[in-house]
Short mmCIF file of C-alpha atoms and ligand atoms in Angstrom, two decimals:
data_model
loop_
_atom_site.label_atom_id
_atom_site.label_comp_id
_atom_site.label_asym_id
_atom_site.label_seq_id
_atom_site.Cartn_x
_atom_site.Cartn_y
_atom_site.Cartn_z
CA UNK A 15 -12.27 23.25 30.42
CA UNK A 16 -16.12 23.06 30.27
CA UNK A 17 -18.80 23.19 33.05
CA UNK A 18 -17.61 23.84 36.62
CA UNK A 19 -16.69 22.73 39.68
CA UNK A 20 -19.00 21.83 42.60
CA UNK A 21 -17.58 25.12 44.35
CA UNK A 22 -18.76 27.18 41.29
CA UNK A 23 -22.42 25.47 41.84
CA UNK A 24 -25.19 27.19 43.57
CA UNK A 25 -24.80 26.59 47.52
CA UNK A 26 -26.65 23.72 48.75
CA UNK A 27 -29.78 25.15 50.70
CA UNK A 28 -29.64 23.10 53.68
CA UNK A 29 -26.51 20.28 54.25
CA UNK A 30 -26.66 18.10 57.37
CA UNK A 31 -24.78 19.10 60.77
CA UNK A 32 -23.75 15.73 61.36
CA UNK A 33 -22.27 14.29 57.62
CA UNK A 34 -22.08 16.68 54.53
CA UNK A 35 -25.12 14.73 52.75
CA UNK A 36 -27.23 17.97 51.46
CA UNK A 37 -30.43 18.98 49.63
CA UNK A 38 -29.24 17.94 45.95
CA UNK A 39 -29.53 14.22 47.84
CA UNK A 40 -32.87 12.65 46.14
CA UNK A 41 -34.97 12.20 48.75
CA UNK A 42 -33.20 13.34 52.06
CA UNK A 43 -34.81 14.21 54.82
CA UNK A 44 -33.58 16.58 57.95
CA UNK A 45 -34.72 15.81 61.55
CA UNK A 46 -35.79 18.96 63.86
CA UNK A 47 -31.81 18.76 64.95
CA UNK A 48 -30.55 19.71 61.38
CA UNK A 49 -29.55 15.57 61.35
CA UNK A 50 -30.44 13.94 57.67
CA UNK A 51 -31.78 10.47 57.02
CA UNK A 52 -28.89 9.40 55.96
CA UNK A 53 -26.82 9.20 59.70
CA UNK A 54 -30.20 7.65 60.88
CA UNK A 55 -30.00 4.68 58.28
CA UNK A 56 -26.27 4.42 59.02
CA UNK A 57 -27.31 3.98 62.71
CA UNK A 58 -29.67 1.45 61.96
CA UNK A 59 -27.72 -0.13 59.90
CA UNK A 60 -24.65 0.14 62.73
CA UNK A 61 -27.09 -1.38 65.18
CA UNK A 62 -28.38 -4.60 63.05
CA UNK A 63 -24.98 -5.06 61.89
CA UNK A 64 -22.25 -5.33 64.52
CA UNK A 65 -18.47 -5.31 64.44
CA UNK A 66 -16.33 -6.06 67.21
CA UNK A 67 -16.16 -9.68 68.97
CA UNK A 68 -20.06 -9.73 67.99
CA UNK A 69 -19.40 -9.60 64.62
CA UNK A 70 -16.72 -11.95 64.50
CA UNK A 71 -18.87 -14.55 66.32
CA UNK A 72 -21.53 -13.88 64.16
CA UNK A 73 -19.07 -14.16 60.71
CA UNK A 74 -17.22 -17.45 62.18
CA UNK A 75 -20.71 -19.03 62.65
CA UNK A 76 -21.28 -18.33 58.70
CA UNK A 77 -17.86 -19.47 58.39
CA UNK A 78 -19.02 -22.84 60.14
CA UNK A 79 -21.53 -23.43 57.39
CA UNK A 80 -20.40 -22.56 54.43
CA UNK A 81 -17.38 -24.96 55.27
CA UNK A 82 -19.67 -27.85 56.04
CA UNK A 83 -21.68 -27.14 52.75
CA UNK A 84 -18.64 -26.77 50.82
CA UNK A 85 -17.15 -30.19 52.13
CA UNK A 86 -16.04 -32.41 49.53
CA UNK A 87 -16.01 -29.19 47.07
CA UNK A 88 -13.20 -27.43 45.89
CA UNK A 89 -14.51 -24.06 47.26
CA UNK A 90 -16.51 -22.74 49.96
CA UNK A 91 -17.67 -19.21 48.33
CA UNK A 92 -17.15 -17.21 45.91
CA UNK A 93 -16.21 -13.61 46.54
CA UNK A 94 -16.48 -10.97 44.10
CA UNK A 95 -12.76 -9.33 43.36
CA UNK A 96 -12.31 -5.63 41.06
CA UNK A 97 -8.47 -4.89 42.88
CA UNK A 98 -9.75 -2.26 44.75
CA UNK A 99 -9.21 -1.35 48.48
CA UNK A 100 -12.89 -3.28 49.78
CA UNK A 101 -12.81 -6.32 47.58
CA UNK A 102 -9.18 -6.70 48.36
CA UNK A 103 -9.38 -6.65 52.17
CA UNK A 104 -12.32 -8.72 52.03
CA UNK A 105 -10.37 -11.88 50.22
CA UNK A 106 -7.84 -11.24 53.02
CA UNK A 107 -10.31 -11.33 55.42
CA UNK A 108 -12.31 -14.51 53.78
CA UNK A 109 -8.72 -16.54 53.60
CA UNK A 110 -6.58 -15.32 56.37
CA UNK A 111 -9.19 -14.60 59.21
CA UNK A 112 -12.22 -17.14 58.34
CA UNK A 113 -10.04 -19.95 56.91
CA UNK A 114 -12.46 -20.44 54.14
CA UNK A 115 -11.37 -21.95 50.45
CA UNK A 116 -13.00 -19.10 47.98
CA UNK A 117 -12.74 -18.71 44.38
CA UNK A 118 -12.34 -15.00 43.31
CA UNK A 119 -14.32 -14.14 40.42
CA UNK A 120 -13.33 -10.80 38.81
CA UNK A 121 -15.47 -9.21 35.76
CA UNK A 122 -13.51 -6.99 33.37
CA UNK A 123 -15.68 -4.78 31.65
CA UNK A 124 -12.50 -3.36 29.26
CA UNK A 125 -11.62 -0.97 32.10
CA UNK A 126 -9.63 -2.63 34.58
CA UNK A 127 -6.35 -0.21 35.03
CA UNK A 128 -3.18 -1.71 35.03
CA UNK A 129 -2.77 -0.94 38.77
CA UNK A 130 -6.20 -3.80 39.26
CA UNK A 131 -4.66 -6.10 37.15
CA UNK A 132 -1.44 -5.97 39.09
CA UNK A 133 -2.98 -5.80 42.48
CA UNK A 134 -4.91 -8.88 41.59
CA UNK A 135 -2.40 -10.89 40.28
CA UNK A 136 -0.31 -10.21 43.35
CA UNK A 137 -3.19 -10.87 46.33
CA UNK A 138 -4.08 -13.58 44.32
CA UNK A 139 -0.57 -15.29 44.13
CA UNK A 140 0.39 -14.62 47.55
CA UNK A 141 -3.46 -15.89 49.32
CA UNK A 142 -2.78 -19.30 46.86
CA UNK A 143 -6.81 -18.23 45.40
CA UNK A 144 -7.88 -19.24 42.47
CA UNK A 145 -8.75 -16.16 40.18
CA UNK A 146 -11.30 -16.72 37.64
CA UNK A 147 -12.06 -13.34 35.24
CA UNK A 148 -15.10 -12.90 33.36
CA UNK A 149 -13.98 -10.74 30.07
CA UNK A 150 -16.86 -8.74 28.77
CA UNK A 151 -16.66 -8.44 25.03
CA UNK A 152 -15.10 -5.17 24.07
CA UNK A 153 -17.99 -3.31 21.01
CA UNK A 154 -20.44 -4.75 23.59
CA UNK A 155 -19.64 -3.48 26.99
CA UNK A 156 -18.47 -0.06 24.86
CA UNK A 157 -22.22 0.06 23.32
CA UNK A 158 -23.85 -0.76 26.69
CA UNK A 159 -22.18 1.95 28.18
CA UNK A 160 -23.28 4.55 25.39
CA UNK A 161 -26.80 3.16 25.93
CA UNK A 162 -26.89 4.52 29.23
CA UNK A 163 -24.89 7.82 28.34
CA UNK A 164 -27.41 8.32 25.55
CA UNK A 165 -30.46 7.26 28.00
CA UNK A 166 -29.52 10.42 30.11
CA UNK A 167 -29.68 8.75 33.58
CA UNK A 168 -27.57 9.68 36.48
CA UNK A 169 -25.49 5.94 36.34
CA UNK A 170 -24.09 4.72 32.71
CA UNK A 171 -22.20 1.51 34.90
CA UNK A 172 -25.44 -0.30 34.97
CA UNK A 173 -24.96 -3.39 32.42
CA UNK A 174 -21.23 -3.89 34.32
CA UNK A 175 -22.61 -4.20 37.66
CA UNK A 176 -25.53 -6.31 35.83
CA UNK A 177 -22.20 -7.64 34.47
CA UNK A 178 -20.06 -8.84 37.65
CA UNK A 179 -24.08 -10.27 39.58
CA UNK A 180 -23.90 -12.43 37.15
CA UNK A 181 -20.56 -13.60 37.02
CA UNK A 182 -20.73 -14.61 40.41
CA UNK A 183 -23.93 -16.43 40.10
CA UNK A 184 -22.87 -18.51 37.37
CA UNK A 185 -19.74 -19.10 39.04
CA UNK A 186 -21.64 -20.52 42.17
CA UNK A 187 -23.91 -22.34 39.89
CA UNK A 188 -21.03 -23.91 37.76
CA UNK A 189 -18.64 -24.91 41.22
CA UNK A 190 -22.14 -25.91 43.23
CA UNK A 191 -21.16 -23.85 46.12
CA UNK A 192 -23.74 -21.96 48.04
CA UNK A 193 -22.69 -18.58 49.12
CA UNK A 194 -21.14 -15.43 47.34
CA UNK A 195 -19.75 -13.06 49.40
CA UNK A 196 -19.47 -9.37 48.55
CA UNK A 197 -17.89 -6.78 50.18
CA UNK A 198 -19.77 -3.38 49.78
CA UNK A 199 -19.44 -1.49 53.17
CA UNK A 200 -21.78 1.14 54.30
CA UNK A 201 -19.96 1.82 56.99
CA UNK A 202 -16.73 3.02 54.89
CA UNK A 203 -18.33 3.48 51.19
CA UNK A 204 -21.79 5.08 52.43
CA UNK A 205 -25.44 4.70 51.25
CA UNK A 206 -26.05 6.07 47.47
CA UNK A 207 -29.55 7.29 46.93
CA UNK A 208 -31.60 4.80 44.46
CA UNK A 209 -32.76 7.50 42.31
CA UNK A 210 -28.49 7.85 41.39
CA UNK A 211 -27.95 4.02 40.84
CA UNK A 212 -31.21 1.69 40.26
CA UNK A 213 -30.37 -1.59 38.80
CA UNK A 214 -32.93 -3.79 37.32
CA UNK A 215 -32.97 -6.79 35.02
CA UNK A 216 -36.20 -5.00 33.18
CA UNK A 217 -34.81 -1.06 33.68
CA UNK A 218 -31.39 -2.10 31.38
CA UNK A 219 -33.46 -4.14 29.01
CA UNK A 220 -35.72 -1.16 28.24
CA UNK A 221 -32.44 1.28 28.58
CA UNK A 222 -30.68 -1.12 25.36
CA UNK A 223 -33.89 -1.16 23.50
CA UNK A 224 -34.33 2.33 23.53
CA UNK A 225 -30.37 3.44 23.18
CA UNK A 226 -28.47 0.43 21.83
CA UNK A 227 -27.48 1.72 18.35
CA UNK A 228 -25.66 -1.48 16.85
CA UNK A 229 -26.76 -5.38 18.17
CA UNK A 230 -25.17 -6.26 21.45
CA UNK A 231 -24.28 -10.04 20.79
CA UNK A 232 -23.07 -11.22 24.36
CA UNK A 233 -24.58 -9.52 27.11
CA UNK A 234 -26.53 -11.44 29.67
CA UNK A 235 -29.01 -9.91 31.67
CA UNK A 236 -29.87 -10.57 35.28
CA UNK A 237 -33.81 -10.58 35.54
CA UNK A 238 -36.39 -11.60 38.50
CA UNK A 239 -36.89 -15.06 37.12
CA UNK A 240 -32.94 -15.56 37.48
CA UNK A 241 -33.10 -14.02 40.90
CA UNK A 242 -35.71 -16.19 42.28
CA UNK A 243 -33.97 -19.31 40.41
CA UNK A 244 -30.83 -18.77 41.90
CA UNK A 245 -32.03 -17.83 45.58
CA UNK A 246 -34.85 -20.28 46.28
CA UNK A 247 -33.98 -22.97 43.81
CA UNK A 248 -29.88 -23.31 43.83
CA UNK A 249 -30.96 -21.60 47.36
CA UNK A 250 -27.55 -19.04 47.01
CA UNK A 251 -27.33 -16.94 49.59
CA UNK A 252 -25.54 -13.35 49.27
CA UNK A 253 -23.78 -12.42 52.86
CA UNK A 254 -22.26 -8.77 52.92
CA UNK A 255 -19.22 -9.96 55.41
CA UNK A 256 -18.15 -6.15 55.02
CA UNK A 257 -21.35 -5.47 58.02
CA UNK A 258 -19.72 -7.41 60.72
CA UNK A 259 -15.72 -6.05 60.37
CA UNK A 260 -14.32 -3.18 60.90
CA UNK A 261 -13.15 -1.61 57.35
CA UNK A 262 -12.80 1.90 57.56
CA UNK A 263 -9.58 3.94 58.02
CA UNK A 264 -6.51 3.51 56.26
CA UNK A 265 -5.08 0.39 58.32
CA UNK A 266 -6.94 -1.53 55.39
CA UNK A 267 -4.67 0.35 52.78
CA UNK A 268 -1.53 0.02 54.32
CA UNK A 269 -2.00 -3.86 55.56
CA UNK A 270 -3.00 -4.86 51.57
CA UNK A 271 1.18 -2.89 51.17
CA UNK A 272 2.32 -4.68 54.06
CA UNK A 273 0.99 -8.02 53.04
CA UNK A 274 0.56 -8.73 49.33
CA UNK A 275 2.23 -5.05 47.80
CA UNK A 276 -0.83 -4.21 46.67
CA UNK A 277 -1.00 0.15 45.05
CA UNK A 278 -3.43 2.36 45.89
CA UNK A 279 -5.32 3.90 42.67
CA UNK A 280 -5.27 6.42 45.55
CA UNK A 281 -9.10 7.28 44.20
CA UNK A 282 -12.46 5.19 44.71
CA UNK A 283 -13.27 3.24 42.40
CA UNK A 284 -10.53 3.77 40.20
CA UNK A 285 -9.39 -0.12 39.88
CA UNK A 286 -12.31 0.74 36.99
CA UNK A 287 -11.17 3.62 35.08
CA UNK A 288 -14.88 4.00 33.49
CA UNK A 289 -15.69 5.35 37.13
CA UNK A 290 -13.88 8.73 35.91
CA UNK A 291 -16.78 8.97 33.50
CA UNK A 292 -19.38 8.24 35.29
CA UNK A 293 -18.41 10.65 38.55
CA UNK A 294 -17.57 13.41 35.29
CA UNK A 295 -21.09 12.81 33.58
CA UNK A 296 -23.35 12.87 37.02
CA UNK A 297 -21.60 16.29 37.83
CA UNK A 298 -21.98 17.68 34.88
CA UNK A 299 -25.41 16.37 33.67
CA UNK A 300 -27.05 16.46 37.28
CA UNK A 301 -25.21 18.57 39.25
CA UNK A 302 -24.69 16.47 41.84
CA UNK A 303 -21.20 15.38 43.52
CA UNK A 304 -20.88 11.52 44.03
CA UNK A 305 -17.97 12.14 46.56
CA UNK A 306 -20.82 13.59 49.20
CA UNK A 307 -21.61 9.89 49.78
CA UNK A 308 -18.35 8.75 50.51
CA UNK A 309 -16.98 11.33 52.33
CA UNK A 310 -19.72 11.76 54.56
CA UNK A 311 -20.10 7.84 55.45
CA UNK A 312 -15.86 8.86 56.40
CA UNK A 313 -17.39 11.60 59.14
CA UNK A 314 -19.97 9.31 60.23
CA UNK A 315 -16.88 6.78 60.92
CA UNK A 316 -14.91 9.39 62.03
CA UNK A 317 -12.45 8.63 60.17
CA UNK A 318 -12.22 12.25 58.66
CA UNK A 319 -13.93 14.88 59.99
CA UNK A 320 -16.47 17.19 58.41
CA UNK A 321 -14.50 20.04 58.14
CA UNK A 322 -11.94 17.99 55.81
CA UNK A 323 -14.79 16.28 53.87
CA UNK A 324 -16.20 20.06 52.97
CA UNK A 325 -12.89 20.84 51.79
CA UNK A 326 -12.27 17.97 49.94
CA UNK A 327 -15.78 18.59 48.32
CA UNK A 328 -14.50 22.23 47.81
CA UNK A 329 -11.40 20.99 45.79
CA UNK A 330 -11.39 20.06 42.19
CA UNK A 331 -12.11 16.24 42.11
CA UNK A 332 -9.21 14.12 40.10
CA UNK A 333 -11.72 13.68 37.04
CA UNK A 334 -12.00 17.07 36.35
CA UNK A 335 -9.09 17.11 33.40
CA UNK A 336 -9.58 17.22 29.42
CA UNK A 337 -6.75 14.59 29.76
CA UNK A 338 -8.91 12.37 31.89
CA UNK A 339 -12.32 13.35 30.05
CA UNK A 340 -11.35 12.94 26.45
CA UNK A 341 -9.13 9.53 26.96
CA UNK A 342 -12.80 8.27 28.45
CA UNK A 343 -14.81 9.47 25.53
CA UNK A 344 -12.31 8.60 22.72
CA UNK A 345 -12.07 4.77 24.28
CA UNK A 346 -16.27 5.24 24.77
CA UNK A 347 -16.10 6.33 20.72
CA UNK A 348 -17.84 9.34 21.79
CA UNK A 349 -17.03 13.04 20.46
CA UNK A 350 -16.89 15.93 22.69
CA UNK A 351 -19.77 17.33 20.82
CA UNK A 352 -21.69 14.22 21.33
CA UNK A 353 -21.29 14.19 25.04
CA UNK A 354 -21.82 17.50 25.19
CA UNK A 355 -25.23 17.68 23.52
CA UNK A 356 -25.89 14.64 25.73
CA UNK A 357 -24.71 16.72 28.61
CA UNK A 358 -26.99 19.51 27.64
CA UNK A 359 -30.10 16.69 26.98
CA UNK A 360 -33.14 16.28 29.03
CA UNK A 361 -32.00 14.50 32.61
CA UNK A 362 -34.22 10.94 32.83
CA UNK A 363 -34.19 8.37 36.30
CA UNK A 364 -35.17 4.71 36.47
CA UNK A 365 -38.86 5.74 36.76
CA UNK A 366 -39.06 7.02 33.19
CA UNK A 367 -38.87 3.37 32.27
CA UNK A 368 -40.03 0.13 32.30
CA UNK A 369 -38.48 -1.39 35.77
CA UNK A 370 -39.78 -3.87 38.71
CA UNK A 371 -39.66 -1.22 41.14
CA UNK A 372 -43.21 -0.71 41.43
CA UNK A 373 -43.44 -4.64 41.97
CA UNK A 374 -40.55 -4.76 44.47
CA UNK A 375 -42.46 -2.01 46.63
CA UNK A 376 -46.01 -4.51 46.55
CA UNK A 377 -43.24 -6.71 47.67
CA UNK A 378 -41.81 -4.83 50.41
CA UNK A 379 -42.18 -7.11 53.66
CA UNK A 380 -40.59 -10.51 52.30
CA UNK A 381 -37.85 -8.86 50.77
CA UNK A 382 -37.32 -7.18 53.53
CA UNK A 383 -37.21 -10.66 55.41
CA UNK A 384 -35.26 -12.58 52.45
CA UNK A 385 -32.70 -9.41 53.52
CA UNK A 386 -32.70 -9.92 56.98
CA UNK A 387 -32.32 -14.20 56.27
CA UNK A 388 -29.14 -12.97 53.95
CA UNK A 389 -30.79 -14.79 51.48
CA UNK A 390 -30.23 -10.97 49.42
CA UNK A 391 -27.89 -8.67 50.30
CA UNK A 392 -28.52 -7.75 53.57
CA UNK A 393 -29.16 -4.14 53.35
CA UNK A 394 -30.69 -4.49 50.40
CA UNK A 395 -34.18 -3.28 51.86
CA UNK A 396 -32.75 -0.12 53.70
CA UNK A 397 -31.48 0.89 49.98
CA UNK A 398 -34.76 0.59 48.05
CA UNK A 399 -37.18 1.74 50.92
CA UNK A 400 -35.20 3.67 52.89
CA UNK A 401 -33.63 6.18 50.35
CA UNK A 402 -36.26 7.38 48.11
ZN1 ZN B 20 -26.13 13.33 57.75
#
């Protein structure tokens, strides 16, 4: 076994009395009560976005429109699918509770586990949804991930979330249907710093310039100019239904078994097995845990409390196996040497390279209204301003 656990690490200097969020967080900020800037951007975020009977009067009202705009279509939205616990509950939610007609779009980036597959097969069948799946070419979406293992920044899933926005544009574009729904939750899934995930349409093209070692034949970016196309153009609008219902706890889990036999991976994220890499490489490389998020957006819910999320943080996490690690890197094509040596390689972020961040910032107020129209994902802003 190489490198350590997060309990071998050097103590955190200061972690917040409220969540577990602490000082390796990029940017974090404590208030004179020991409380960090992350539980004040989930309150703000908690306050803008109700649950509750407001919520649900403020969903069935975008329920209203996107069923008169999709009249005389054969689908009202599309909503982004991976098998997992959020996506799943949210095409329950989408079908069963709004009585909307979506199309589920799924992108498989050559890492679905057989547990997603199964899972989406059987909410699929059993919702009567049609389930289209984007299949990334395999030497592609393995040399896009090296790029960004080679590149040395904290996230090496870039191109496949790059990957799945695109899928579901195209798939709005294609049907004519105006809305994709997604279903991240800050609520239950947490905040992540920018500095640990940017995404940019410039950002990857620089990363496979640099990095890409062989030609990458099929990969379509997601730039500005497709951005701006599809939002005031096609005029697609992105709604996170996730804000407005109440997702957290494990009712969701054990109503997806009740309802469609749906398995829990039993880990986050794990309907993509790549995840095991990329939660292996950021604790290794950066030293930082990617659990911390999670768990404390859990306290903050109270759906665990902090003392369990510092021992789960305490406990070695379920990628920490030469099993796990070396079934990643020989699928990746990677040596242990490589990775290593990568491992041991200078640590870069999104503002080493080329990226539109410094144009998004000049561009701070609109986007912050395009958020708050849901014409982009509506917390959006809180992520690029608020967390750097
Ligand atoms: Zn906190």
């Amino acid at each position: 076994m190489t490198g350590q656990y997060r309990s071998d690490l050097p103590a955190p200097l200061r972690r917040c009395v409220r969540c577990v969020m602490d000082d390796t967080v990029p940017g974090i900020r404590f208030d004179a009560d020991g409380v960090c800037s992350y539980c004040h951007l989930h309150d703000r975020l908690d306050r803008a976005f109700p649950t509750g009977p407001e919520g649900r009067r403020i969903l069935e009202r975008f329920a209203d429109r996107m069923r008169r705009d999709g009249k005389n279509r054969p689908y009202d939205c599309v909503v982004g699918v991976s098998g997992g616990r959020d996506t799943s509950y949210c095409l329950h939610y989408v079908k069963r509770e709004l009585g909307l007609r979506p199309l589920a779009v799924h992108f498989d980036n050559g890492w679905d586990s057989e547990t997603a597959k199964t899972n989406l097969a059987r909410l699929c069948d059993a919702l009567d949804v049609e389930l289209h799946t984007v299949i990334m070419d395999w030497p592609d979406s393995r040399e896009l991930t090296n790029c960004t293992i080679r590149a040395g920044v904290p996230y090496i899933d870039v191109t496949d979330d790059i990957g799945i926005a695109r899928s579901l544009y195209d798939a709005a574009v294609r049907e004519g249907v105006r809305y994709i729904i997604m279903s991240h939750s800050f609520r239950e899934e947490g905040v992540t710093p920018l500095l640990w995930n940017y995404i940019d349409g410039r950002y990857v093209r620089a990363l496979i310039r640099r990095y890409a070692t062989q030609p990458i034949k099929t990969f379509r970016n997601v730039d500005l100019h497709h951005l701006i196309w599809w939002t005031l153009v096609k005029r697609i609008r992105v709604i996170n239904i996730t804000n407005y219902y109440d997702d957290t706890g494990e009712q969701v889990e054990r109503l997806l078994e009740r309802e469609y036999g749906w398995i829990d991976t039993g880990q986050h994220h794990m309907d993509n097995e790549l995840f095991a890499l990329v939660y292996h490489y950021a604790r290794h490389k950066f030293g930082f845990d990617w659990r911390v998020v999670e768990l404390s957006a859990k306290v903050r819910c109270g759906v665990i409390t902090r003392q369990q999320a510092l021992d789960a943080l305490a406990t070695p996490p379920f990628f920490e196996t030469d099993e796990m690690v070396n079934y990643c890197l020989e699928k990746q094509g990677l040596t242990r040497q490589e990775y290593e040596a990568i491992l041991r390689g200078p640590n870069r972020y999104f503002t080493d390279f080329p990226s539109w961040y410094p144009l998004l910032k000049a561009c701070r107020l609109p986007i912050q209204l395009l958020c708050r129209l849901h014409l982009l994902p509506a917390h959006a802003y809180e992520k690029f301003f608020e967390t750097v």
